[in-house]
PDB file of C-alpha atoms in Angstrom:
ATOM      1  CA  UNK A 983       0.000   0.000   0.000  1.00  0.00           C
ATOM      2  CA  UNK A 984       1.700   3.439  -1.049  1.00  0.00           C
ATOM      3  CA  UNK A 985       0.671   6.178   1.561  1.00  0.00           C
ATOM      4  CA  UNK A 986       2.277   8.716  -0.783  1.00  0.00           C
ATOM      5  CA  UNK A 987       0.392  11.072  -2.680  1.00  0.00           C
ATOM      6  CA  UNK A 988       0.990  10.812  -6.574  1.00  0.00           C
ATOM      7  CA  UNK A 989       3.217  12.939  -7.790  1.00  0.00           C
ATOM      8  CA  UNK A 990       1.304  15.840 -10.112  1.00  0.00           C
ATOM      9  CA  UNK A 991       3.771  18.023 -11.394  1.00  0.00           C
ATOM     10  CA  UNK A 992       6.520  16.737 -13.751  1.00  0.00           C
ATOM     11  CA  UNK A 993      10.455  18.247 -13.466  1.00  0.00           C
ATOM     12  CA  UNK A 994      10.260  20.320 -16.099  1.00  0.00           C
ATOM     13  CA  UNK A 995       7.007  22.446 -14.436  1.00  0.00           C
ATOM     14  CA  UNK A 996       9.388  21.941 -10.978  1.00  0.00           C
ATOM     15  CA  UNK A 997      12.034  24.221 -12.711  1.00  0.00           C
ATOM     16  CA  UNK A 998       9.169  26.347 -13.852  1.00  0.00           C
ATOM     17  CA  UNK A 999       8.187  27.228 -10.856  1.00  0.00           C
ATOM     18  CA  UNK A1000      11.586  27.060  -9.367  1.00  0.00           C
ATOM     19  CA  UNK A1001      12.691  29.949 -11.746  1.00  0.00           C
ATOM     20  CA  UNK A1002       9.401  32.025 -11.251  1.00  0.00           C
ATOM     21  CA  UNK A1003       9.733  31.787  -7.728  1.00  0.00           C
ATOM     22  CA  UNK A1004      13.933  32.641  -7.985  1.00  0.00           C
ATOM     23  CA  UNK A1005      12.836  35.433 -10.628  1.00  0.00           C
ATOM     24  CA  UNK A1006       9.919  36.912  -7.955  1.00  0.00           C
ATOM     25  CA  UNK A1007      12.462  36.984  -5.127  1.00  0.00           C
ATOM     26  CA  UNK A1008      15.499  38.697  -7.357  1.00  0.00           C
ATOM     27  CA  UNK A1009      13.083  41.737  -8.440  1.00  0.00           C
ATOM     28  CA  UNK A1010      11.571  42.127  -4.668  1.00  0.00           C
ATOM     29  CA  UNK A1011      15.609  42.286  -3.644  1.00  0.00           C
ATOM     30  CA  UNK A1012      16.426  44.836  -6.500  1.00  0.00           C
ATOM     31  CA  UNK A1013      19.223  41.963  -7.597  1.00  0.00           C
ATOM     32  CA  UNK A1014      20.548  43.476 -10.940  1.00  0.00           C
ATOM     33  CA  UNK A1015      23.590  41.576 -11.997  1.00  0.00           C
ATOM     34  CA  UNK A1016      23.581  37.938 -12.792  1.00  0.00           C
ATOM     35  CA  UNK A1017      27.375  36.417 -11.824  1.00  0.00           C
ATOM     36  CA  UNK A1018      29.041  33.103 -12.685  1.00  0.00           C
ATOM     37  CA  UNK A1019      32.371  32.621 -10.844  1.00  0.00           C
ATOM     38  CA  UNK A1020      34.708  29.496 -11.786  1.00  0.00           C
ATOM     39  CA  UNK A1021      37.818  28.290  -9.940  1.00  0.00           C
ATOM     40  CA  UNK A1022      40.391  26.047 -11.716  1.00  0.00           C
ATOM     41  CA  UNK A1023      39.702  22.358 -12.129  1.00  0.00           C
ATOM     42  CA  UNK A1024      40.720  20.766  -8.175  1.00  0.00           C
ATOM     43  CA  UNK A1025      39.752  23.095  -6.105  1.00  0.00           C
ATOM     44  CA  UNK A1026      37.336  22.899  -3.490  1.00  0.00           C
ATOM     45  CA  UNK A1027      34.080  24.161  -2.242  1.00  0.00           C
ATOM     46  CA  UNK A1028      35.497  25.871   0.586  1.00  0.00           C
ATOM     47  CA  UNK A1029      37.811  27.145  -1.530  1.00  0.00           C
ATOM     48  CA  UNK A1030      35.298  29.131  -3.569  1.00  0.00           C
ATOM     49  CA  UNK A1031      33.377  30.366  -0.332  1.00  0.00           C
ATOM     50  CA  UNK A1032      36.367  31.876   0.869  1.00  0.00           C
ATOM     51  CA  UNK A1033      37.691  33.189  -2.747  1.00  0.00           C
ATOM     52  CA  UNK A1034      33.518  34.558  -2.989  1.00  0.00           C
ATOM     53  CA  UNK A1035      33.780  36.200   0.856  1.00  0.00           C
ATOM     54  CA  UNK A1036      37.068  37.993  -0.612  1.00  0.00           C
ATOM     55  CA  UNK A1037      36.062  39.329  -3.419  1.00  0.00           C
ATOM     56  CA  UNK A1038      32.877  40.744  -1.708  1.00  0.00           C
ATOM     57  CA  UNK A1039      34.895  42.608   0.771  1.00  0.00           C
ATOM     58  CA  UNK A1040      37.184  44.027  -2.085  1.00  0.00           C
ATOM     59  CA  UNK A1041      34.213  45.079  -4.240  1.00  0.00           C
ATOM     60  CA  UNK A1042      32.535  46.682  -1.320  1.00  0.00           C
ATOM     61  CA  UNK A1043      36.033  48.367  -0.226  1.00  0.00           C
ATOM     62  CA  UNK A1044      36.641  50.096  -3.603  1.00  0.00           C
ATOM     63  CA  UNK A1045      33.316  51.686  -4.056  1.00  0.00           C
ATOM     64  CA  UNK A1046      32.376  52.311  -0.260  1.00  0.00           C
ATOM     65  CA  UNK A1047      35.953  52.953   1.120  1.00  0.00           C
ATOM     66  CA  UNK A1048      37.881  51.781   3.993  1.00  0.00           C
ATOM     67  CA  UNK A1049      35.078  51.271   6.278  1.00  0.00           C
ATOM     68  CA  UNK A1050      33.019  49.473   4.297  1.00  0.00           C
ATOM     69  CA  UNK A1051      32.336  47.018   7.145  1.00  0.00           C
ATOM     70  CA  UNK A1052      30.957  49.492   9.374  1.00  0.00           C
ATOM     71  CA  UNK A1053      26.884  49.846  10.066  1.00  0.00           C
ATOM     72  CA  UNK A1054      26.382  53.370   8.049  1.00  0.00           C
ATOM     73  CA  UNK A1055      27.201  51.141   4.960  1.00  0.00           C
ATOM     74  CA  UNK A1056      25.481  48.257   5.667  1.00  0.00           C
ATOM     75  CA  UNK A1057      22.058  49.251   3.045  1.00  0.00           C
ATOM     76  CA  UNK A1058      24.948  50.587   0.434  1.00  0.00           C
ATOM     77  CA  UNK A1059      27.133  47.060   0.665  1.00  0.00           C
ATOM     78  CA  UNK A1060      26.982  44.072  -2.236  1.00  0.00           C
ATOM     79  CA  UNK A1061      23.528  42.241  -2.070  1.00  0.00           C
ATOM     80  CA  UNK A1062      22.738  38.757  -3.588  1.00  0.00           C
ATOM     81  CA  UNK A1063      22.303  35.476  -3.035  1.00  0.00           C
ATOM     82  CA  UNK A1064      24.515  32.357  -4.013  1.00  0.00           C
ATOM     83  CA  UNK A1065      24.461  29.196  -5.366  1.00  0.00           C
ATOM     84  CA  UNK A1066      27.464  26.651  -5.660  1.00  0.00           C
ATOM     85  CA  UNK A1067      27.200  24.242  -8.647  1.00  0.00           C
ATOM     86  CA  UNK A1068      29.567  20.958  -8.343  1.00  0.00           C
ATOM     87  CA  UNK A1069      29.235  18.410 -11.289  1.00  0.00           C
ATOM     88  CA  UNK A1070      31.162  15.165 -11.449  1.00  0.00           C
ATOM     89  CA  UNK A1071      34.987  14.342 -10.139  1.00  0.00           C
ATOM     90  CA  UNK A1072      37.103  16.610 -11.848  1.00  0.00           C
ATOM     91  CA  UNK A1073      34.632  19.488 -13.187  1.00  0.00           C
ATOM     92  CA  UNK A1074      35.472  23.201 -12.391  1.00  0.00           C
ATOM     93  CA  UNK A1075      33.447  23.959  -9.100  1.00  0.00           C
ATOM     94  CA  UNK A1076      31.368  27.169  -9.829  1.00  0.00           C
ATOM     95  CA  UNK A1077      29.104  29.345  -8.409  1.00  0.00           C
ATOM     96  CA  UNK A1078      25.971  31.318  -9.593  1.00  0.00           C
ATOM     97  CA  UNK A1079      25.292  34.440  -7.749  1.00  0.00           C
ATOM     98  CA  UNK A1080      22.257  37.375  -7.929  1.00  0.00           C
ATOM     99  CA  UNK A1081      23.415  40.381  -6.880  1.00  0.00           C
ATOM    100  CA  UNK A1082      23.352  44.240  -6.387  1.00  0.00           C
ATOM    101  CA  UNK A1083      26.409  46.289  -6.480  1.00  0.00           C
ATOM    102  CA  UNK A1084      27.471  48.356  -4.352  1.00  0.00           C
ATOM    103  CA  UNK A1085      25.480  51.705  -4.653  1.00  0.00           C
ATOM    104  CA  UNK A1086      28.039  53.792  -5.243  1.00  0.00           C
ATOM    105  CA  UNK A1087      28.624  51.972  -8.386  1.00  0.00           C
ATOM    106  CA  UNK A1088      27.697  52.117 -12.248  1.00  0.00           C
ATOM    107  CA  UNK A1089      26.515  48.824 -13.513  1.00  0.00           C
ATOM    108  CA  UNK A1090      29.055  48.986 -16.106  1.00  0.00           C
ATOM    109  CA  UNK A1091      32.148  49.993 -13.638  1.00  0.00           C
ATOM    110  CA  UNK A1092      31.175  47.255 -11.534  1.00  0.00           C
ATOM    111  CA  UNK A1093      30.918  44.779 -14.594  1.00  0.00           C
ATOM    112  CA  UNK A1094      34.801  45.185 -15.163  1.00  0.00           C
ATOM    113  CA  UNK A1095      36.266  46.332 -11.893  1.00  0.00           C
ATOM    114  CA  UNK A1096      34.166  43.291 -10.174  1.00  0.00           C
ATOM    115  CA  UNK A1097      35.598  40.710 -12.738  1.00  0.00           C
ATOM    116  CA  UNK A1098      38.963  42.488 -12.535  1.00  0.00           C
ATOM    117  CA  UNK A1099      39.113  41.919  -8.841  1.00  0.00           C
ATOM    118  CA  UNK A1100      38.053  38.218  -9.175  1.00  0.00           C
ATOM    119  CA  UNK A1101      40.569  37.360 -11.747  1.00  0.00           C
ATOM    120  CA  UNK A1102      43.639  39.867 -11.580  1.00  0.00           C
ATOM    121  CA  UNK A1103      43.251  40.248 -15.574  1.00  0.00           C
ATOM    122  CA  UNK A1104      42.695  43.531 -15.658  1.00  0.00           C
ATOM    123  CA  UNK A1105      42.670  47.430 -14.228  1.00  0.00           C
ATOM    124  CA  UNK A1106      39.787  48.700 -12.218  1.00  0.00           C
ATOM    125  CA  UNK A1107      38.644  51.357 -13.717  1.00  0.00           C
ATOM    126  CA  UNK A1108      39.192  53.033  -9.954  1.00  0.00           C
ATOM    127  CA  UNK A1109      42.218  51.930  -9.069  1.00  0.00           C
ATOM    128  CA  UNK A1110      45.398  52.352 -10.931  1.00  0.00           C
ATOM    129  CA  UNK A1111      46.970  49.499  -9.232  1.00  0.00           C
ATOM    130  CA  UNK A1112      47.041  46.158 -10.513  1.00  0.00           C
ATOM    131  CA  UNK A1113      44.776  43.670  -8.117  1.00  0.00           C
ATOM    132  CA  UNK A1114      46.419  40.709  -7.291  1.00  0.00           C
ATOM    133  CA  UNK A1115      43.987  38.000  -8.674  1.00  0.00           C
ATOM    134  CA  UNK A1116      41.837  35.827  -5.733  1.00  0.00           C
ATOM    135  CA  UNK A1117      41.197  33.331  -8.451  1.00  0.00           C
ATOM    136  CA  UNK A1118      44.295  32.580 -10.390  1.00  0.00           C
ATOM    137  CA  UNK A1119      43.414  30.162 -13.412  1.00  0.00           C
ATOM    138  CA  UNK A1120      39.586  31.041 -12.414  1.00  0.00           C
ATOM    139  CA  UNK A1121      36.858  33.218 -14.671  1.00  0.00           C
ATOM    140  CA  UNK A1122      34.146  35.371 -13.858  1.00  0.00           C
ATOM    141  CA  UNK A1123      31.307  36.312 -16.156  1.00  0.00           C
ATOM    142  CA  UNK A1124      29.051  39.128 -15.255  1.00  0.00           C
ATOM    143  CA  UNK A1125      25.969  39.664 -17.092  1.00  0.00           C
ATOM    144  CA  UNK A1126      23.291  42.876 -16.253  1.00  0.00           C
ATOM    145  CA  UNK A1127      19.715  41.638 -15.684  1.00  0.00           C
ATOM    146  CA  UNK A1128      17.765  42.970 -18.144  1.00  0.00           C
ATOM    147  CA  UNK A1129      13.744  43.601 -17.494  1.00  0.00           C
ATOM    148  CA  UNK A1130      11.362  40.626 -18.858  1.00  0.00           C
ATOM    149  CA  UNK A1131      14.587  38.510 -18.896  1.00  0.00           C
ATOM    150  CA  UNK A1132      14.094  37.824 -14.948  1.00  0.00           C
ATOM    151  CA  UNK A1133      12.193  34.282 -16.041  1.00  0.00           C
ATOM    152  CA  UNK A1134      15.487  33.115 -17.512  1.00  0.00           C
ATOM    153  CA  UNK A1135      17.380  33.624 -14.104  1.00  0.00           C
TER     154      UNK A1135
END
């Protein structure tokens, strides 16, 4: 005798409603920017965490300042939310993040000074000092969220 109830939705309407409900919660957080971050093949989860915590505190430091940290910037810091993506043995582990920039910042500037930060491939547009890369060997794509795209999230 099977006391479960019968399953009525099939995966494909599950990730439906997954992405509505993601897309809903992005827009009611003001999440603009749409981030995949990618270490080099071998390295681990907490790995990624701690290269993610990083490069939050350096985006937040070069648009807010050396007191980024402290409570009169907490509603002008980074927002978002994260999501760590680990395939089989041996894939790159990744992440997929939604998130505001700081509010100092143009959505351009912090396109290439975020990615600059994350990788060391390039100058902030800032900064005239070349960042040391967090992610050596690691890429980081950063797309703008465009309205009526939010269902694609």
């Amino acid at each position: 005798m099977n006391d479960f109830p019968p399953h009525t939705m099939t995966r494909k309407a599950k990730i439906g409603e997954l992405r509505a409900a993601l897309a809903q919660f992005a827009a009611s957080q003001a999440l603009t920017h749409q981030v995949t971050a990618t270490l080099r093949p071998g390295q681990s989860k907490a790995k990624l965490e701690g290269v993610l915590y990083a490069w939050k505190a350096r985006v937040n430091r070069l648009y807010l300042g050396h007191q980024w940290y402290t409570p009169r910037f907490a509603m002008q810091r980074m927002q978002g939310i994260v999501f760590f993506e680990f395939g089989r043995s041996g894939d790159n582990p990744h992440a997929h993040l939604l998130t505001s920039p700081p509010a100092p910042a143009h959505p351009l500037q912090f396109g290439q000074s975020a990615a600059a930060i994350f990788m060391g491939s390039a100058m902030t547009l800032t900064d005239v000092r070349r960042v040391r890369p967090l992610a050596p060997g690691g890429s980081m794509l950063i797309q703008r969220i465009r309205v009526g795209e939010a269902t694609r999230v």
